[in-house]
PDB file of C-alpha atoms in Angstrom:
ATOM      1  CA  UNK A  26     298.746  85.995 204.302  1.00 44.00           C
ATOM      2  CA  UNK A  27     297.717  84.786 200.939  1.00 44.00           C
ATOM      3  CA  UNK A  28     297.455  87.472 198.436  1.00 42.00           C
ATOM      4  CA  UNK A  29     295.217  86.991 195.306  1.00 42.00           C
ATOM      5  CA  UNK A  30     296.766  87.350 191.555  1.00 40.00           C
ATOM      6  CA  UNK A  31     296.989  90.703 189.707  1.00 37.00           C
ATOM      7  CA  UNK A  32     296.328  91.331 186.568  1.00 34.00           C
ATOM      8  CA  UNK A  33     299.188  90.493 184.515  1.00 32.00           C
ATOM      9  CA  UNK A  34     301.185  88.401 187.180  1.00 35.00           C
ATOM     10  CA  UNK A  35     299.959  85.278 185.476  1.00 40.00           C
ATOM     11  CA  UNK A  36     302.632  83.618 183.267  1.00 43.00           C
ATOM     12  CA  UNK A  37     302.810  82.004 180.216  1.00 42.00           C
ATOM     13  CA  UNK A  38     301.798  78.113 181.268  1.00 49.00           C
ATOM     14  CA  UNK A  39     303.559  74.988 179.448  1.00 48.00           C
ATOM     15  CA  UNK A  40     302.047  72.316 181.199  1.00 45.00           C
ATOM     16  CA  UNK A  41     303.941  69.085 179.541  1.00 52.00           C
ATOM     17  CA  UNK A  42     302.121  65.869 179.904  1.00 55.00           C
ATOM     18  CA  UNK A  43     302.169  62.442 177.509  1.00 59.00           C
ATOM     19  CA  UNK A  44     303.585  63.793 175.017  1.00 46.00           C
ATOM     20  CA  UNK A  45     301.444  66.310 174.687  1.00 43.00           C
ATOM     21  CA  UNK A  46     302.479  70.393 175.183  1.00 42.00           C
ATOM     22  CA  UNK A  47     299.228  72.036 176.105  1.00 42.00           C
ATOM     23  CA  UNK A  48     300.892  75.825 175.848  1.00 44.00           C
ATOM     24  CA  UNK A  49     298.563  78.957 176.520  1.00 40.00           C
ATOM     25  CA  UNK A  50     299.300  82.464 176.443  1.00 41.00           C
ATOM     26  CA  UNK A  51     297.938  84.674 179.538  1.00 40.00           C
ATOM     27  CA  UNK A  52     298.305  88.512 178.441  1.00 35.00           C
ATOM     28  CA  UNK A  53     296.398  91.575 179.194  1.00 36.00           C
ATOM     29  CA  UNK A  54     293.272  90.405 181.762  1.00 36.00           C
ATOM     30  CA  UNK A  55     294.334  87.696 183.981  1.00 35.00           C
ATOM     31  CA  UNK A  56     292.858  87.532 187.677  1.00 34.00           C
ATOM     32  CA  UNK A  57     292.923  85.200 190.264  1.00 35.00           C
ATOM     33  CA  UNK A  58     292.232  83.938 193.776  1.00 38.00           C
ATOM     34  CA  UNK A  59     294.136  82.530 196.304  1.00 38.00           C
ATOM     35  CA  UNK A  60     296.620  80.071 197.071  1.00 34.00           C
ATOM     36  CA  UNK A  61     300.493  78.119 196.579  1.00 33.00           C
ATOM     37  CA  UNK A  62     304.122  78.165 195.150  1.00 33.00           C
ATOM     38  CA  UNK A  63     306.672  77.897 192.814  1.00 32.00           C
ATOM     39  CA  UNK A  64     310.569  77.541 191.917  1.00 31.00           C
ATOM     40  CA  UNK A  65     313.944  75.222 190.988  1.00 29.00           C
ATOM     41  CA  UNK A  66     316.599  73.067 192.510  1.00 29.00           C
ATOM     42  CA  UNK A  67     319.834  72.227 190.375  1.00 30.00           C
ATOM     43  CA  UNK A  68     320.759  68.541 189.985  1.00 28.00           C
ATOM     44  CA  UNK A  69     324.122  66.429 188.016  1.00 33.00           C
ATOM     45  CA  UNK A  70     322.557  64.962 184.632  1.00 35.00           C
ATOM     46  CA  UNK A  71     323.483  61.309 185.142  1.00 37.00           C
ATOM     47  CA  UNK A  72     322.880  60.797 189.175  1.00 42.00           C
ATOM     48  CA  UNK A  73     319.798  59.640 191.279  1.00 48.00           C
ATOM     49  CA  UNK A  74     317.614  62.437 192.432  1.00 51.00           C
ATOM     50  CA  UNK A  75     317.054  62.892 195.966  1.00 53.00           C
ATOM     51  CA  UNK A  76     313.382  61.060 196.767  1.00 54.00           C
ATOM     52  CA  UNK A  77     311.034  63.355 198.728  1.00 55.00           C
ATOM     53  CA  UNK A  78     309.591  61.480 201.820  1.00 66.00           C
ATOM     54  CA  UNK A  79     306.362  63.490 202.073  1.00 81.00           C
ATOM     55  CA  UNK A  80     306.561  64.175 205.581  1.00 77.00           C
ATOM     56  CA  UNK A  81     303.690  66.456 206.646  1.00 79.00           C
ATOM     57  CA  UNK A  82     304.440  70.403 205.707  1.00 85.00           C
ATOM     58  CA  UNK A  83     303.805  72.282 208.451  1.00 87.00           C
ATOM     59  CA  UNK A  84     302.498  75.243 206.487  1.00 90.00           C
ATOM     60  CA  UNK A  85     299.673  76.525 204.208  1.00 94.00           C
ATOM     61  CA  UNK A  86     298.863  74.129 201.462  1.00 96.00           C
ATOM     62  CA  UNK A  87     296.307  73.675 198.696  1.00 96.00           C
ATOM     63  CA  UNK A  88     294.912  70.396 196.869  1.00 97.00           C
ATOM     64  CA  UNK A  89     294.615  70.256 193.225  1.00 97.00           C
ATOM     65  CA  UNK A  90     291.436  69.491 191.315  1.00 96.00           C
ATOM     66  CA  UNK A  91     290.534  65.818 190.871  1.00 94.00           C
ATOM     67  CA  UNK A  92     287.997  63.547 190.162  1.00 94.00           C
ATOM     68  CA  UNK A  93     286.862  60.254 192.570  1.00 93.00           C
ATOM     69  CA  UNK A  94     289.374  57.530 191.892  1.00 93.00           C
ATOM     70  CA  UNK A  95     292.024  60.033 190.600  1.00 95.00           C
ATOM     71  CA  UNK A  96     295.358  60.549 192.979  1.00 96.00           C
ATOM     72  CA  UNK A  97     295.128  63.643 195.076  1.00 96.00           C
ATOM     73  CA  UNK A  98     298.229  66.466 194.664  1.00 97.00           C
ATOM     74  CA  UNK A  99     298.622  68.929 198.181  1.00 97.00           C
ATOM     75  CA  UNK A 100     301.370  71.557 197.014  1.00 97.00           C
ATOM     76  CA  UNK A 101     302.708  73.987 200.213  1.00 97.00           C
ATOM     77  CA  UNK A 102     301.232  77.252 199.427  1.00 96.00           C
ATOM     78  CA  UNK A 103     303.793  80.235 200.610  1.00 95.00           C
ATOM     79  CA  UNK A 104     303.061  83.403 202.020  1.00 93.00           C
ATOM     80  CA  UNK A 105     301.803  86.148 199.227  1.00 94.00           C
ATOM     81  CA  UNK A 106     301.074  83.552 196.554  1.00 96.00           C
ATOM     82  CA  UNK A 107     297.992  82.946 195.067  1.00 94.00           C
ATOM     83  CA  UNK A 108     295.598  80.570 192.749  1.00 94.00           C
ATOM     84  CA  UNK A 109     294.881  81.003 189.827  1.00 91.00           C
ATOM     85  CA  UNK A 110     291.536  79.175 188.549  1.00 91.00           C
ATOM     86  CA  UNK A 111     291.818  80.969 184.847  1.00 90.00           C
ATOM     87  CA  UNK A 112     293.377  78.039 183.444  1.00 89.00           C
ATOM     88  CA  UNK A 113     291.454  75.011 185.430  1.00 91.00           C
ATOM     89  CA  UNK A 114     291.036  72.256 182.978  1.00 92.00           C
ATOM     90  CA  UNK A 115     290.429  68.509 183.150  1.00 93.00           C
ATOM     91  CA  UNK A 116     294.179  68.485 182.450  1.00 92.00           C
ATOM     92  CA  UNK A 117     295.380  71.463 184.340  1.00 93.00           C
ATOM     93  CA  UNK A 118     294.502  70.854 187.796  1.00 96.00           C
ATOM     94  CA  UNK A 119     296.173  73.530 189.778  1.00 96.00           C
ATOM     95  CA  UNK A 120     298.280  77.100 189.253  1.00 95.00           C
ATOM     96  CA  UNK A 121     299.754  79.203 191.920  1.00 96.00           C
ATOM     97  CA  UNK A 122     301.665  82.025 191.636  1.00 94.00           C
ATOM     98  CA  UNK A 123     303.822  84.724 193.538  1.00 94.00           C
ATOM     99  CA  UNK A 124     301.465  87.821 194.184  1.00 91.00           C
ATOM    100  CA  UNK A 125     304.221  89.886 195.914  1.00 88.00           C
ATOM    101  CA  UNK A 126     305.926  90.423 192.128  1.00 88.00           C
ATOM    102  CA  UNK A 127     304.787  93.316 190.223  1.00 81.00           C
ATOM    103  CA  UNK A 128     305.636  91.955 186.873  1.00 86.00           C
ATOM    104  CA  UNK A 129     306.469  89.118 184.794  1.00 88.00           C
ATOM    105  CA  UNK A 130     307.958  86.322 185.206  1.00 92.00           C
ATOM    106  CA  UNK A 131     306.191  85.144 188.231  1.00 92.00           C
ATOM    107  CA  UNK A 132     307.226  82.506 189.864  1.00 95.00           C
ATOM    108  CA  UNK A 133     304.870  79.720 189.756  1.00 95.00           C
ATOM    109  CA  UNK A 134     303.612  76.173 190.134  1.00 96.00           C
ATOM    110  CA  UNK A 135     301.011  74.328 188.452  1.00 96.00           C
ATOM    111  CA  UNK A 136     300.062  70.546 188.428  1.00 96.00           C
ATOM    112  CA  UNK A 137     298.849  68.174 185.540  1.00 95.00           C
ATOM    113  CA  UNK A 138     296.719  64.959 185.966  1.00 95.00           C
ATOM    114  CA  UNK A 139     296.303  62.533 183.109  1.00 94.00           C
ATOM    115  CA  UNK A 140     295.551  58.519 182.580  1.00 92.00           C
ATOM    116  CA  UNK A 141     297.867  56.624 180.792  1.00 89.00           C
ATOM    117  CA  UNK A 142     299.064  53.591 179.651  1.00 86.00           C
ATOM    118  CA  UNK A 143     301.885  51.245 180.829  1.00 89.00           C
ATOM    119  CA  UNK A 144     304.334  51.165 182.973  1.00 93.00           C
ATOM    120  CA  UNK A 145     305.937  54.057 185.061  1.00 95.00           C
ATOM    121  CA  UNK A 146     308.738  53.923 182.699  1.00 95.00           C
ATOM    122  CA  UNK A 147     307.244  53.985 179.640  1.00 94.00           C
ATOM    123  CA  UNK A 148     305.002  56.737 180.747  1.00 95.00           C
ATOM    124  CA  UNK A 149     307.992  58.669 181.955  1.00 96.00           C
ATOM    125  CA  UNK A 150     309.441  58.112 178.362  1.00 94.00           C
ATOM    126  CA  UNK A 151     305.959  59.958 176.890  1.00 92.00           C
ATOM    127  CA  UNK A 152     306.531  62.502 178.425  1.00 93.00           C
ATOM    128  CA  UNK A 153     310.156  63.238 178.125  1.00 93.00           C
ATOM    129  CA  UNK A 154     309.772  63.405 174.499  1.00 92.00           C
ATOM    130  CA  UNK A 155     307.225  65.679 174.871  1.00 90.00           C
ATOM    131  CA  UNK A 156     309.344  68.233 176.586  1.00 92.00           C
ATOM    132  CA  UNK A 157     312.111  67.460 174.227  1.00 91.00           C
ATOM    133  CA  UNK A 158     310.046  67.912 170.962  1.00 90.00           C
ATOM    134  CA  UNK A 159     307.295  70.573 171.750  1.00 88.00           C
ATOM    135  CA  UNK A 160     309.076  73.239 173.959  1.00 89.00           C
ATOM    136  CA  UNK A 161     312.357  75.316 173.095  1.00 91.00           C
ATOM    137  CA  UNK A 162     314.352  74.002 175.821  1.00 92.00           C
ATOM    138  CA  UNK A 163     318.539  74.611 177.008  1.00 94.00           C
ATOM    139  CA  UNK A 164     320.507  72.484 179.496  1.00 96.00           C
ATOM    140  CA  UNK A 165     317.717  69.711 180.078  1.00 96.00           C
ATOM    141  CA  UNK A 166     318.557  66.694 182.716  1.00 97.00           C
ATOM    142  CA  UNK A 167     316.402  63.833 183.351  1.00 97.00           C
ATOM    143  CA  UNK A 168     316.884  61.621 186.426  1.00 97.00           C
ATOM    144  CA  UNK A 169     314.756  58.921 188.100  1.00 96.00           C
ATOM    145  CA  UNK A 170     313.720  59.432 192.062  1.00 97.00           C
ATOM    146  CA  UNK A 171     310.495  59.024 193.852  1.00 97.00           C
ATOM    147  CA  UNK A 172     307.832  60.749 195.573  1.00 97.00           C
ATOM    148  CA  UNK A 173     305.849  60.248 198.233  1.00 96.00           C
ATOM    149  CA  UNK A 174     307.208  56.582 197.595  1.00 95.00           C
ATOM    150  CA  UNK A 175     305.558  56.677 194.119  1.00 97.00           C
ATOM    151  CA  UNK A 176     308.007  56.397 191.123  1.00 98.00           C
ATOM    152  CA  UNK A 177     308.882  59.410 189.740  1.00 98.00           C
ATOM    153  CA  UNK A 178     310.795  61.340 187.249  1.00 97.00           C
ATOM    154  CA  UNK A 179     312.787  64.905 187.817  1.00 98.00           C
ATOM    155  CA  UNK A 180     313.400  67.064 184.991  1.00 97.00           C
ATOM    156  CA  UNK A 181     315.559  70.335 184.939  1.00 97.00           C
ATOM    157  CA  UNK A 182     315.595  72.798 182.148  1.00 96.00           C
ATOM    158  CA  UNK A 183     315.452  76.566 180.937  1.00 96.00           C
ATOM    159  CA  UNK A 184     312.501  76.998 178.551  1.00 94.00           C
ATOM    160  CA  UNK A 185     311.981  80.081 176.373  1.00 92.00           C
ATOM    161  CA  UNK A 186     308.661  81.355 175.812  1.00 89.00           C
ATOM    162  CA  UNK A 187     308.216  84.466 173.560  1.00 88.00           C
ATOM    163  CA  UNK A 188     310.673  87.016 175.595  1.00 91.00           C
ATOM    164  CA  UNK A 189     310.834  85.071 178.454  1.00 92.00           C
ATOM    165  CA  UNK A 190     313.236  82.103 179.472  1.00 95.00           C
ATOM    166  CA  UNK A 191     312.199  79.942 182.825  1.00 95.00           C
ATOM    167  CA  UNK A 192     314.256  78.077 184.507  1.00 97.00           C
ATOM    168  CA  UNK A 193     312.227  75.108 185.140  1.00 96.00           C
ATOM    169  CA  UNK A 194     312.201  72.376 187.529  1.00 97.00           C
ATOM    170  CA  UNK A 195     309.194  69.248 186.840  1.00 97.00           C
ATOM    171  CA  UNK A 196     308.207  66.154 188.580  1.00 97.00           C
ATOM    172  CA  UNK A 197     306.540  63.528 186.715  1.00 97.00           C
ATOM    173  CA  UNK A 198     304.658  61.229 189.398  1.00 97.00           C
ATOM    174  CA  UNK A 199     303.652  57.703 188.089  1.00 97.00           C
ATOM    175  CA  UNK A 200     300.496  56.658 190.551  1.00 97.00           C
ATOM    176  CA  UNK A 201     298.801  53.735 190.161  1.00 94.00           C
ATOM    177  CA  UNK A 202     294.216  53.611 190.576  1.00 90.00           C
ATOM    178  CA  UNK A 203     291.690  50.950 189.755  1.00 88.00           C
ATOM    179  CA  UNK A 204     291.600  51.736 186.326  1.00 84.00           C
ATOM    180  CA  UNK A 205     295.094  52.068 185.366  1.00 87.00           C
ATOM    181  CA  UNK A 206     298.124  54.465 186.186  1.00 93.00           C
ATOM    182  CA  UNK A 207     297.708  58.480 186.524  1.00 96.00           C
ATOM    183  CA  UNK A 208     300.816  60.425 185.910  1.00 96.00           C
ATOM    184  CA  UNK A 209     300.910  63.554 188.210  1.00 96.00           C
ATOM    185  CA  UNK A 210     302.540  66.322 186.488  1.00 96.00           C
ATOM    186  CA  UNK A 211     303.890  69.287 189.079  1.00 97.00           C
ATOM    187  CA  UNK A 212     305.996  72.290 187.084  1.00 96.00           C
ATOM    188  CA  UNK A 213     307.670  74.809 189.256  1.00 97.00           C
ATOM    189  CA  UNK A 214     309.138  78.073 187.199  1.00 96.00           C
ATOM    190  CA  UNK A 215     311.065  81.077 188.117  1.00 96.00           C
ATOM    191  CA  UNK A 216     312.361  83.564 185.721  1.00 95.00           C
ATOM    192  CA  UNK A 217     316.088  82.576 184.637  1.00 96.00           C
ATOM    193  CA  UNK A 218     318.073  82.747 186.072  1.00 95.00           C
ATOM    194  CA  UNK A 219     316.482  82.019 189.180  1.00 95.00           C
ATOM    195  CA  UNK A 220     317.770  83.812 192.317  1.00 95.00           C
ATOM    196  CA  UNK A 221     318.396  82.293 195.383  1.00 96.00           C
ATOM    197  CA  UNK A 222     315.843  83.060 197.295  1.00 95.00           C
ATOM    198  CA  UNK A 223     313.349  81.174 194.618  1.00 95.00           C
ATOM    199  CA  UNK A 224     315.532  78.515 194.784  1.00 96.00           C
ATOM    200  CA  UNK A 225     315.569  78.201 197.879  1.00 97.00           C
ATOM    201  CA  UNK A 226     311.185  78.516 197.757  1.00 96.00           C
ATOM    202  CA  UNK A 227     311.263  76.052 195.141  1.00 97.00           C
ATOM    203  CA  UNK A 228     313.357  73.649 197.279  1.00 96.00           C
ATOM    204  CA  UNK A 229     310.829  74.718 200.567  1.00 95.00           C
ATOM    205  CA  UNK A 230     307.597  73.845 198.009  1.00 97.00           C
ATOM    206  CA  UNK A 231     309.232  70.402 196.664  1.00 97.00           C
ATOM    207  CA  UNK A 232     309.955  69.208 200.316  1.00 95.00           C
ATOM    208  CA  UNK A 233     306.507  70.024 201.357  1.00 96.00           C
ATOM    209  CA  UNK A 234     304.400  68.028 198.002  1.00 97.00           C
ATOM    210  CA  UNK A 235     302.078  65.205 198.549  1.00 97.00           C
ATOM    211  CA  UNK A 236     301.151  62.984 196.590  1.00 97.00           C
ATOM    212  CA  UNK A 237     298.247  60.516 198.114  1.00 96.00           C
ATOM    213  CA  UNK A 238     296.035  57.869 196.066  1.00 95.00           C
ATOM    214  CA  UNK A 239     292.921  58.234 195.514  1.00 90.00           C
ATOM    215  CA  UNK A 240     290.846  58.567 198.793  1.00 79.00           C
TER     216      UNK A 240
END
């Protein structure tokens, strides 16, 4: 049963993208509707992240905004969460949320699309130094994997915004279109530290990701 968004359930959103922080604040009168998840797995700075083989999620799911020739995002929407459309941008493409908690921090998920330049690399390298120079972050890892056989880059970290910390868990998706490379930005944050149970959601929500080109 999907559950739409209370007021005040929506949290502070960070989306990182090419080196750009694109913070907002939601406070007092937030709503939503409907729709999809959020949370963190721990990985070793230094080793090879675990590439996600997109196999078909069995579940609830919900595509992100996008525009014709632009890569199409399907994140596994779990039972009680909802969408938020507050924040729908031509960057911010999608933000679900956990409706069955009363209060911040909510567990959430959101997902970024931008065009870039270059190669998967060097757009991986934007946006690392984004998240290193624009957001107060502890205990940050980086590590190269895949997704949905599409190169990709897995960030871990614990950002602070205002009173809150989030233990955070991105994947940067390099996907190539006719008229250059997208990068796929898909942020899932739990209050830190995380329990087990949304780290275990988090885990449930990465496994079930797509991550398609454009139709």
């Amino acid at each position: 049963m999907r559950h739409a968004l209370r007021p005040l359930l929506i949290p502070t959103l960070c989306a990182v993208g090419l080196g750009l922080a694109s913070c907002s604040e939601d406070s007092d009168d937030t709503s939503a509707d409907d729709t999809t998840a959020a949370s963190s797995a721990e990985t070793g700075s230094g080793e090879e992240a675990e590439a996600t083989d997109c196999a078909p999620y069995s579940g609830e799911t919900v595509e992100a905004n996008n525009n014709p020739g632009e890569p199409v995002v399907t994140v596994p929407v779990p039972e009680g969460w909802g969408r938020s459309t507050e924040m729908d941008s031509e960057m911010i493409r999608l933000m679900i949320g956990d409706g069955n908690v009363s209060e911040p921090p909510v567990p959430n998920v959101n997902v970024v699309m931008e065009q870039g330049d270059g190669e998967p690399e060097d757009l991986f390298a934007q946006s690392l130094d984004g998240v290193e120079n624009s957001l107060e972050t502890e205990d940050l890892t980086s590590e190269e994997t895949s997704l949905c056989d599409f190169p990709a880059m897995r960030l871990d970290y614990v950002q602070t915004q205002g009173n809150i910390e989030w233990d955070t868990t991105q994947y940067m998706v390099s996907v190539p279109a006719e008229d250059g490379q997208y990068l796929a930005t898909i942020t899932l944050m739990a209050g830190d530290p995380a329990s087990e149970e949304d780290l275990a959601l988090r885990q449930e929500i990465i496994d079930g990701i797509e991550v398609a080109e454009a139709d």
